[in-house]
CSV table of C-alpha atoms in Angstrom, one decimal:
chain,number,residue,atom,x,y,z
A,5,MET,CA,-26.4,17.2,-3.6
A,6,GLU,CA,-27.4,19.6,-6.4
A,7,LYS,CA,-25.6,19.1,-9.7
A,8,HIS,CA,-24.2,22.7,-9.9
A,9,ARG,CA,-22.7,22.3,-6.4
A,10,ILE,CA,-21.2,18.9,-7.4
A,11,ASP,CA,-19.7,20.5,-10.6
A,12,GLU,CA,-18.3,23.3,-8.5
A,13,ILE,CA,-16.6,21.0,-6.0
A,14,GLY,CA,-15.3,18.8,-8.8
A,15,ILE,CA,-13.7,21.7,-10.6
A,16,ARG,CA,-12.0,22.9,-7.4
A,17,TYR,CA,-10.8,19.4,-6.7
A,18,VAL,CA,-9.3,18.9,-10.1
A,19,GLU,CA,-7.4,22.2,-9.8
A,20,LYS,CA,-5.8,20.9,-6.6
A,21,LEU,CA,-5.5,17.2,-7.6
A,22,SER,CA,-1.7,17.4,-8.0
A,23,LEU,CA,-1.4,18.7,-4.4
A,24,TYR,CA,-3.5,15.7,-3.1
A,25,GLU,CA,-1.5,13.2,-5.2
A,26,GLU,CA,1.8,14.7,-3.9
A,27,TYR,CA,0.4,14.6,-0.3
A,28,ALA,CA,-0.5,10.9,-0.8
A,29,SER,CA,3.0,10.1,-2.0
A,30,ARG,CA,4.7,11.9,0.9
A,31,ILE,CA,2.5,10.4,3.5
A,32,ARG,CA,3.0,6.9,2.0
A,33,ASN,CA,6.7,7.4,2.2
A,34,LEU,CA,6.5,8.7,5.8
A,35,MET,CA,4.4,5.7,6.9
A,36,GLN,CA,6.9,3.3,5.3
A,37,ASP,CA,9.7,5.0,7.2
A,38,LEU,CA,7.7,4.8,10.5
A,39,VAL,CA,6.8,1.1,10.0
A,40,GLU,CA,10.4,0.3,9.2
A,41,LEU,CA,11.7,2.2,12.2
A,42,GLU,CA,9.4,0.1,14.3
A,43,GLY,CA,10.9,-3.0,12.8
A,44,VAL,CA,7.6,-4.3,11.6
A,45,GLU,CA,7.5,-6.4,8.4
A,46,PHE,CA,4.8,-5.3,6.0
A,47,TYR,CA,3.3,-6.7,2.8
A,48,ALA,CA,2.5,-3.4,1.1
A,49,ILE,CA,2.0,0.3,1.7
A,50,GLU,CA,-0.2,2.1,-0.8
A,51,GLY,CA,-1.3,5.7,-1.1
A,52,TRP,CA,-3.6,7.5,-3.5
A,53,ALA,CA,-5.8,10.6,-4.0
A,54,LYS,CA,-9.4,9.9,-4.9
A,55,PRO,CA,-9.9,9.9,-8.7
A,56,PRO,CA,-12.1,12.9,-9.8
A,57,ALA,CA,-14.7,10.6,-11.4
A,58,GLU,CA,-15.0,8.6,-8.2
A,59,LEU,CA,-15.5,11.8,-6.2
A,60,LEU,CA,-18.3,13.0,-8.4
A,61,ARG,CA,-20.1,9.7,-8.1
A,62,LEU,CA,-19.8,9.9,-4.3
A,63,LEU,CA,-21.0,13.5,-4.2
A,64,SER,CA,-24.1,12.7,-6.1
A,65,SER,CA,-25.2,10.4,-3.3
A,66,LEU,CA,-24.4,12.7,-0.4
A,67,GLU,CA,-26.3,15.4,1.4
A,68,GLU,CA,-24.6,18.8,1.7
A,69,ASN,CA,-23.6,18.4,5.3
A,70,ASP,CA,-21.9,15.0,4.6
A,71,LEU,CA,-19.1,16.6,2.5
A,72,ALA,CA,-16.8,17.0,5.5
A,73,GLU,CA,-16.6,13.2,5.8
A,74,VAL,CA,-15.3,12.6,2.3
A,75,ASP,CA,-11.7,11.3,2.4
A,76,LEU,CA,-9.6,12.7,-0.5
A,77,VAL,CA,-6.4,10.9,0.4
A,78,THR,CA,-6.1,7.3,1.5
A,79,ILE,CA,-3.1,5.4,2.8
A,80,ARG,CA,-3.4,1.6,3.2
A,81,VAL,CA,-0.8,-0.5,5.2
A,82,LEU,CA,-1.1,-4.2,4.7
A,83,LEU,CA,0.6,-6.1,7.6
A,84,ARG,CA,1.3,-9.8,8.3
A,85,PHE,CA,-0.2,-10.3,11.8
A,86,PRO,CA,-2.8,-8.7,14.2
A,87,GLU,CA,-0.1,-7.8,16.7
A,88,ASP,CA,1.7,-5.7,14.0
A,89,VAL,CA,-1.5,-3.7,13.6
A,90,LEU,CA,-1.4,-2.9,17.3
A,91,ARG,CA,2.2,-1.8,17.2
A,92,ILE,CA,1.7,0.5,14.2
A,93,GLU,CA,-1.4,1.9,15.8
A,94,GLU,CA,0.6,3.1,18.8
A,95,VAL,CA,3.1,4.8,16.4
A,96,VAL,CA,0.2,6.5,14.6
A,97,LYS,CA,-1.2,7.9,17.9
A,98,SER,CA,2.2,9.5,18.7
A,99,GLU,CA,2.9,10.9,15.2
A,100,PHE,CA,-0.4,12.4,14.0
A,101,GLU,CA,-3.5,14.4,15.1
A,102,ILE,CA,-6.5,12.0,15.2
A,103,ASP,CA,-10.1,12.7,14.4
A,104,SER,CA,-11.5,10.5,17.1
A,105,GLU,CA,-15.2,10.8,16.0
A,106,ARG,CA,-14.4,9.4,12.5
A,107,SER,CA,-11.7,6.9,13.5
A,108,VAL,CA,-12.2,3.2,14.3
A,109,PRO,CA,-9.3,2.0,16.5
A,110,SER,CA,-8.7,-1.6,17.5
A,111,SER,CA,-10.5,-1.0,20.8
A,112,GLY,CA,-13.6,-0.2,18.7
A,113,LEU,CA,-13.6,-3.6,17.1
A,114,GLU,CA,-14.0,-5.7,20.3
A,115,ASP,CA,-17.8,-5.9,20.1
A,116,PRO,CA,-18.5,-9.7,19.8
A,117,TYR,CA,-21.6,-8.9,17.7
A,118,ARG,CA,-19.9,-6.8,15.1
A,119,PHE,CA,-20.4,-7.7,11.5
A,120,GLY,CA,-17.5,-8.9,9.3
A,121,TYR,CA,-13.8,-8.6,9.9
A,122,PRO,CA,-13.2,-4.9,9.6
A,123,ALA,CA,-9.9,-3.1,9.8
A,124,VAL,CA,-8.5,-0.4,12.0
A,125,VAL,CA,-9.2,3.0,10.4
A,126,TYR,CA,-7.9,6.5,11.4
A,127,ILE,CA,-8.7,9.9,10.0
A,128,LEU,CA,-5.5,11.8,10.6
A,129,ALA,CA,-3.8,15.1,10.0
A,130,LEU,CA,-0.2,16.2,10.5
A,131,SER,CA,0.9,16.9,14.0
A,132,SER,CA,1.5,20.6,14.8
A,133,SER,CA,5.3,19.9,15.1
A,134,ARG,CA,5.5,18.3,11.7
A,135,GLY,CA,3.0,20.7,10.0
A,136,ASN,CA,5.1,23.7,11.1
A,137,LEU,CA,8.1,22.4,9.2
A,138,ARG,CA,8.7,24.2,6.0
A,139,GLU,CA,8.7,21.1,3.8
A,140,TRP,CA,5.3,20.0,5.2
A,141,ALA,CA,3.6,23.4,5.7
A,142,LYS,CA,1.5,23.3,2.5
A,143,TYR,CA,-0.2,20.0,3.7
A,144,LYS,CA,-0.9,21.3,7.2
A,145,ASN,CA,-4.7,21.5,6.9
A,146,LEU,CA,-5.1,18.3,4.9
A,147,ASN,CA,-6.6,15.1,6.4
A,148,PHE,CA,-6.0,11.6,5.2
A,149,ARG,CA,-7.6,8.2,5.8
A,150,LEU,CA,-5.2,5.5,7.2
A,151,GLU,CA,-6.3,1.9,7.0
A,152,LEU,CA,-4.3,-0.7,9.0
A,153,ARG,CA,-5.1,-4.2,7.8
A,154,THR,CA,-3.8,-7.7,7.9
A,155,MET,CA,-3.7,-9.5,4.6
A,156,LEU,CA,-6.8,-11.5,5.6
A,157,GLN,CA,-8.7,-8.3,6.5
A,158,GLU,CA,-7.8,-7.1,3.0
A,159,ALA,CA,-9.3,-10.3,1.5
A,160,TRP,CA,-12.5,-9.7,3.5
A,161,ALA,CA,-12.7,-6.0,2.4
A,162,THR,CA,-12.1,-6.9,-1.2
A,163,ILE,CA,-14.4,-10.0,-1.6
A,164,SER,CA,-17.3,-9.5,0.7
A,165,PRO,CA,-18.9,-6.4,-1.0
A,166,ARG,CA,-18.8,-8.2,-4.3
A,167,VAL,CA,-20.5,-11.3,-2.9
A,168,ASN,CA,-23.1,-9.1,-1.3
A,169,GLN,CA,-23.8,-7.4,-4.6
A,170,THR,CA,-23.9,-10.4,-6.9
A,171,VAL,CA,-25.9,-12.8,-4.8
A,172,GLY,CA,-29.6,-12.0,-5.3
A,173,SER,CA,-31.5,-15.2,-4.8
A,174,ILE,CA,-30.3,-15.9,-1.3
A,175,SER,CA,-32.3,-14.4,1.6
A,176,GLU,CA,-30.7,-11.5,3.4
A,177,LYS,CA,-30.6,-13.3,6.7
A,178,LYS,CA,-28.9,-16.4,5.2
A,179,LEU,CA,-26.4,-14.3,3.3
A,180,THR,CA,-25.5,-12.3,6.4
A,181,ARG,CA,-25.1,-15.4,8.5
A,182,GLU,CA,-22.7,-17.0,5.9
A,183,LEU,CA,-20.7,-13.8,5.7
A,184,VAL,CA,-20.4,-13.6,9.5
A,185,LEU,CA,-19.2,-17.3,9.6
A,186,LEU,CA,-16.6,-16.6,6.9
A,187,ALA,CA,-15.4,-13.4,8.7
A,188,ALA,CA,-15.0,-15.4,11.9
A,189,LEU,CA,-12.9,-18.0,10.1
A,190,LEU,CA,-10.6,-15.3,8.7
A,191,GLU,CA,-10.2,-13.8,12.1
A,192,LYS,CA,-9.4,-17.2,13.6
A,193,ALA,CA,-6.9,-17.8,10.8
A,194,ASP,CA,-5.1,-14.5,11.6
A,195,GLN,CA,-4.8,-15.5,15.2
A,196,GLY,CA,-3.7,-19.0,14.2
A,197,PHE,CA,-0.9,-17.7,12.0
A,198,LEU,CA,0.2,-15.4,14.8
A,199,THR,CA,0.3,-18.3,17.3
A,200,LEU,CA,2.2,-20.5,14.8
A,201,LYS,CA,4.7,-17.7,14.3
A,202,ARG,CA,5.3,-17.4,18.1
A,203,GLU,CA,5.7,-21.1,18.4
A,204,ILE,CA,8.3,-21.3,15.6
A,205,SER,CA,10.2,-18.4,17.1
A,206,GLU,CA,10.5,-20.4,20.4
A,207,GLU,CA,11.7,-23.6,18.8
A,208,ALA,CA,14.2,-24.7,16.2
A,209,LEU,CA,12.2,-26.8,13.8
A,210,LEU,CA,15.0,-28.5,12.0
A,211,ILE,CA,14.1,-31.7,10.1
A,212,PRO,CA,17.3,-33.6,9.0
A,213,PRO,CA,17.3,-35.1,5.5
A,214,LYS,CA,17.1,-38.8,5.0
A,215,ALA,CA,20.4,-40.5,4.3
A,216,ASN,CA,19.1,-43.1,1.8
A,217,SER,CA,19.2,-40.9,-1.3
A,218,ALA,CA,22.2,-38.8,-2.3
A,219,SER,CA,20.3,-37.0,-5.1
A,220,LYS,CA,17.4,-36.2,-2.8
A,221,ASN,CA,19.9,-34.8,-0.2
A,222,SER,CA,21.5,-32.7,-2.9
A,223,GLN,CA,18.1,-31.3,-3.9
A,224,GLU,CA,17.1,-30.5,-0.3
A,225,THR,CA,20.5,-28.8,0.3
A,226,GLN,CA,19.9,-26.6,-2.7
A,227,ILE,CA,16.4,-25.7,-1.5
A,228,LEU,CA,17.7,-24.9,2.0
A,229,ASN,CA,20.6,-22.8,0.6
A,230,ALA,CA,18.4,-20.9,-1.9
A,231,GLU,CA,18.4,-17.2,-1.2
A,232,LYS,CA,15.0,-15.5,-1.0
A,233,ILE,CA,14.0,-12.5,-3.0
A,234,PHE,CA,14.9,-9.3,-1.1
A,235,THR,CA,12.2,-7.1,0.4
A,236,ASP,CA,12.4,-3.3,0.0
A,237,GLU,CA,13.4,-2.9,3.7
A,238,GLU,CA,16.2,-5.5,3.4
A,239,LEU,CA,17.7,-3.7,0.4
A,240,TYR,CA,17.3,-0.3,2.0
A,241,ALA,CA,19.1,-1.6,5.1
A,242,MET,CA,22.0,-2.9,2.9
A,243,PHE,CA,22.5,0.6,1.4
A,244,ARG,CA,22.1,2.2,4.8
A,245,ASP,CA,24.7,0.0,6.4
A,246,ASN,CA,27.2,0.8,3.6
A,247,ALA,CA,27.5,4.5,4.2
A,248,ASN,CA,30.0,5.1,1.4
A,249,LEU,CA,28.2,3.3,-1.4
A,250,LEU,CA,25.6,6.0,-2.3
A,251,GLY,CA,28.3,8.8,-2.0
A,252,GLU,CA,30.4,6.9,-4.5
A,253,TRP,CA,27.7,6.6,-7.1
A,254,ASN,CA,26.6,10.2,-6.6
A,255,ALA,CA,30.2,11.4,-7.3
A,256,ALA,CA,30.3,9.1,-10.3
A,257,ALA,CA,27.2,10.6,-11.8
A,258,ILE,CA,28.5,14.2,-11.3
A,259,GLU,CA,31.9,13.2,-12.8
A,260,ALA,CA,30.1,11.7,-15.8
A,261,GLY,CA,28.6,15.2,-16.5
A,262,PHE,CA,25.2,15.0,-15.0
A,263,PRO,CA,24.2,18.2,-13.1
A,264,GLU,CA,24.6,18.2,-9.3
A,265,PHE,CA,21.3,17.4,-7.7
A,266,THR,CA,20.4,17.4,-4.0
A,267,PRO,CA,17.2,15.4,-3.6
A,268,SER,CA,14.8,15.6,-0.6
A,269,ALA,CA,14.4,12.6,1.6
A,270,ASP,CA,11.1,11.8,0.0
A,271,TYR,CA,12.5,12.2,-3.5
A,272,LEU,CA,15.3,9.8,-2.6
A,273,ARG,CA,12.9,7.3,-1.1
A,274,GLU,CA,10.9,7.3,-4.4
A,275,SER,CA,14.1,6.8,-6.4
A,276,PHE,CA,14.8,3.8,-4.2
A,277,GLY,CA,11.4,2.4,-5.0
A,278,TYR,CA,12.0,2.6,-8.8
A,279,LEU,CA,15.5,1.0,-8.3
A,280,CYS,CA,13.8,-1.9,-6.5
A,281,ALA,CA,11.3,-2.3,-9.3
A,282,ILE,CA,13.9,-2.4,-12.1
A,283,LEU,CA,16.2,-4.8,-10.1
A,284,ARG,CA,13.4,-7.3,-9.7
A,285,ALA,CA,12.2,-6.9,-13.3
A,286,SER,CA,15.8,-7.6,-14.6
A,287,GLY,CA,16.2,-10.7,-12.3
A,288,ILE,CA,18.6,-9.1,-9.9
A,289,ASP,CA,16.3,-10.0,-7.0
A,290,THR,CA,18.5,-11.3,-4.2
A,291,LEU,CA,20.9,-9.3,-2.0
A,292,SER,CA,23.9,-11.4,-3.2
A,293,GLU,CA,22.9,-10.7,-6.9
A,294,VAL,CA,22.7,-7.0,-6.1
A,295,ASN,CA,26.1,-7.0,-4.5
A,296,LYS,CA,27.5,-9.0,-7.5
A,297,PHE,CA,26.1,-6.4,-9.9
A,298,LEU,CA,27.5,-3.5,-7.8
A,299,ASP,CA,30.9,-5.2,-7.7
A,300,ASP,CA,30.8,-5.7,-11.5
A,301,MET,CA,30.0,-2.0,-12.0
A,302,LYS,CA,33.0,-1.1,-9.9
A,303,GLU,CA,35.5,-3.4,-11.6
A,304,GLY,CA,37.6,-1.3,-14.0
A,305,ASP,CA,35.2,1.7,-13.4
A,306,LYS,CA,32.7,-0.1,-15.7
A,307,GLY,CA,29.7,1.7,-14.2
A,308,SER,CA,31.4,5.1,-14.3
A,309,ARG,CA,32.3,4.7,-17.9
A,310,GLN,CA,28.8,3.7,-18.8
A,311,LEU,CA,27.3,6.7,-17.0
A,312,ARG,CA,29.6,8.9,-19.2
A,313,VAL,CA,28.4,7.1,-22.3
A,314,ILE,CA,24.8,7.7,-21.3
A,315,HIS,CA,25.4,11.4,-20.6
A,316,GLU,CA,27.3,11.8,-23.9
A,317,SER,CA,24.5,10.0,-25.8
A,318,PHE,CA,21.8,12.3,-24.5
A,319,LYS,CA,23.7,15.6,-24.0
A,320,ASN,CA,22.0,17.3,-26.9
A,321,GLU,CA,18.5,16.5,-25.6
A,322,ARG,CA,17.6,19.5,-23.4
A,323,LYS,CA,16.2,17.6,-20.4
A,324,ASN,CA,16.3,18.6,-16.8
A,325,TRP,CA,18.3,15.6,-15.6
A,326,ARG,CA,17.9,14.7,-11.9
A,327,VAL,CA,20.3,11.9,-11.1
A,328,ASP,CA,20.7,10.9,-7.4
A,329,PRO,CA,22.7,7.8,-6.4
A,330,PHE,CA,19.7,5.4,-6.7
A,331,SER,CA,18.9,7.0,-10.1
A,332,ALA,CA,22.4,6.4,-11.3
A,333,LEU,CA,22.2,2.7,-10.4
A,334,PHE,CA,18.7,2.6,-12.1
A,335,LEU,CA,20.3,3.9,-15.4
A,336,LEU,CA,23.1,1.2,-15.1
A,337,VAL,CA,20.6,-1.6,-14.6
A,338,LEU,CA,18.4,-0.3,-17.5
A,339,ASN,CA,21.4,-0.3,-19.9
A,340,PHE,CA,23.2,-3.5,-18.9
A,341,LYS,CA,20.0,-5.5,-18.5
A,342,TRP,CA,18.1,-4.1,-21.5
A,343,GLU,CA,17.9,-7.5,-23.2
A,344,ASP,CA,16.1,-8.9,-20.2
A,345,LEU,CA,13.8,-5.8,-19.9
A,346,LYS,CA,12.9,-4.9,-23.5
A,347,GLU,CA,10.2,-7.6,-23.8
A,348,LYS,CA,8.5,-6.6,-20.6
A,349,ASP,CA,5.7,-4.1,-19.9
A,350,LEU,CA,7.9,-1.3,-18.7
A,351,VAL,CA,4.9,1.0,-18.1
A,352,ALA,CA,3.1,-1.5,-15.8
A,353,LEU,CA,6.4,-2.2,-14.0
A,354,LYS,CA,6.8,1.6,-13.5
A,355,ILE,CA,10.2,1.5,-15.1
A,356,LYS,CA,9.1,3.9,-17.8
A,357,ARG,CA,8.0,6.3,-15.1
A,358,GLY,CA,11.3,5.9,-13.3
A,359,SER,CA,13.2,6.7,-16.5
A,360,ASP,CA,11.1,9.7,-17.4
A,361,ARG,CA,11.5,11.1,-13.8
A,362,ILE,CA,15.3,11.0,-14.1
A,363,THR,CA,15.3,12.9,-17.4
A,364,GLY,CA,12.9,15.5,-16.0
A,365,ILE,CA,9.7,14.5,-17.7
A,366,ASP,CA,6.9,15.0,-15.1
């Protein structure tokens, strides 16, 4: 593609980059809601708009008529098991418009002679029913790329291109054969984990501790009783099941002096993500510890009084505060756990971004 044409496209893309980044965030949140509603456990859901520099490099290698196949927004869903991919695939078919020519559904991966361990990929757009909603209207004509992968498929996609690039002395046929064998092992492992999961679900595999060592029994009991770190969906379910909890902290924030703020569902979901991040960073990483912290904040109106202190401390800074219930709890964790947090990389942990967002810094 000619350089002047690349520059022209690049300028137009940068002008609209914020729209694509916003679209990526909203679609990522929507996909998380859809996956959770289906009751599927996931490892991660990511979403991003293509960086301008990456787009320019790609355009330089394309012909003019290839431009329609450039994906500007990508959503990646990393799942545990192959059957989970199939379940989310059915959800996708019912929720979005599909570009069939550019999509690779699971049925397209059944060729026994295919190379590698590729993932399910869909090129999607909003359905007409969703696109006609006011809050989605500005994204109506935007496509996005959806990748549904197991974690082992992600490993293949990440590692195999690098091996292919860095190995130069091995013949092409031998390299291809080795990669095919490795891909088959990964696919077999995925199926093996799924089979093991089903077997465990059908049987209670309880191994009683030996009675010849009291100290060993004590250690094993502690391990069995140890509470695992909460997942985002588990914490979200806890808040959802306690309908009054968010209303109480929203009222506490308003009573402390923060302006009334009615967030959209997507904004609230993003606030929840920042709350999860700061809770884990501060060591409040199990549901019992979260409940203990919330109880502590309620005792003697400790949390409400601290919110008033925060508001009073910053009232002279003319910022556009946006405090929803999750943001109010974020501020409380930030203040009461500052000694645990101050030595950590708050930028990398996205805590700095969460704080700026509450105070109105975009």
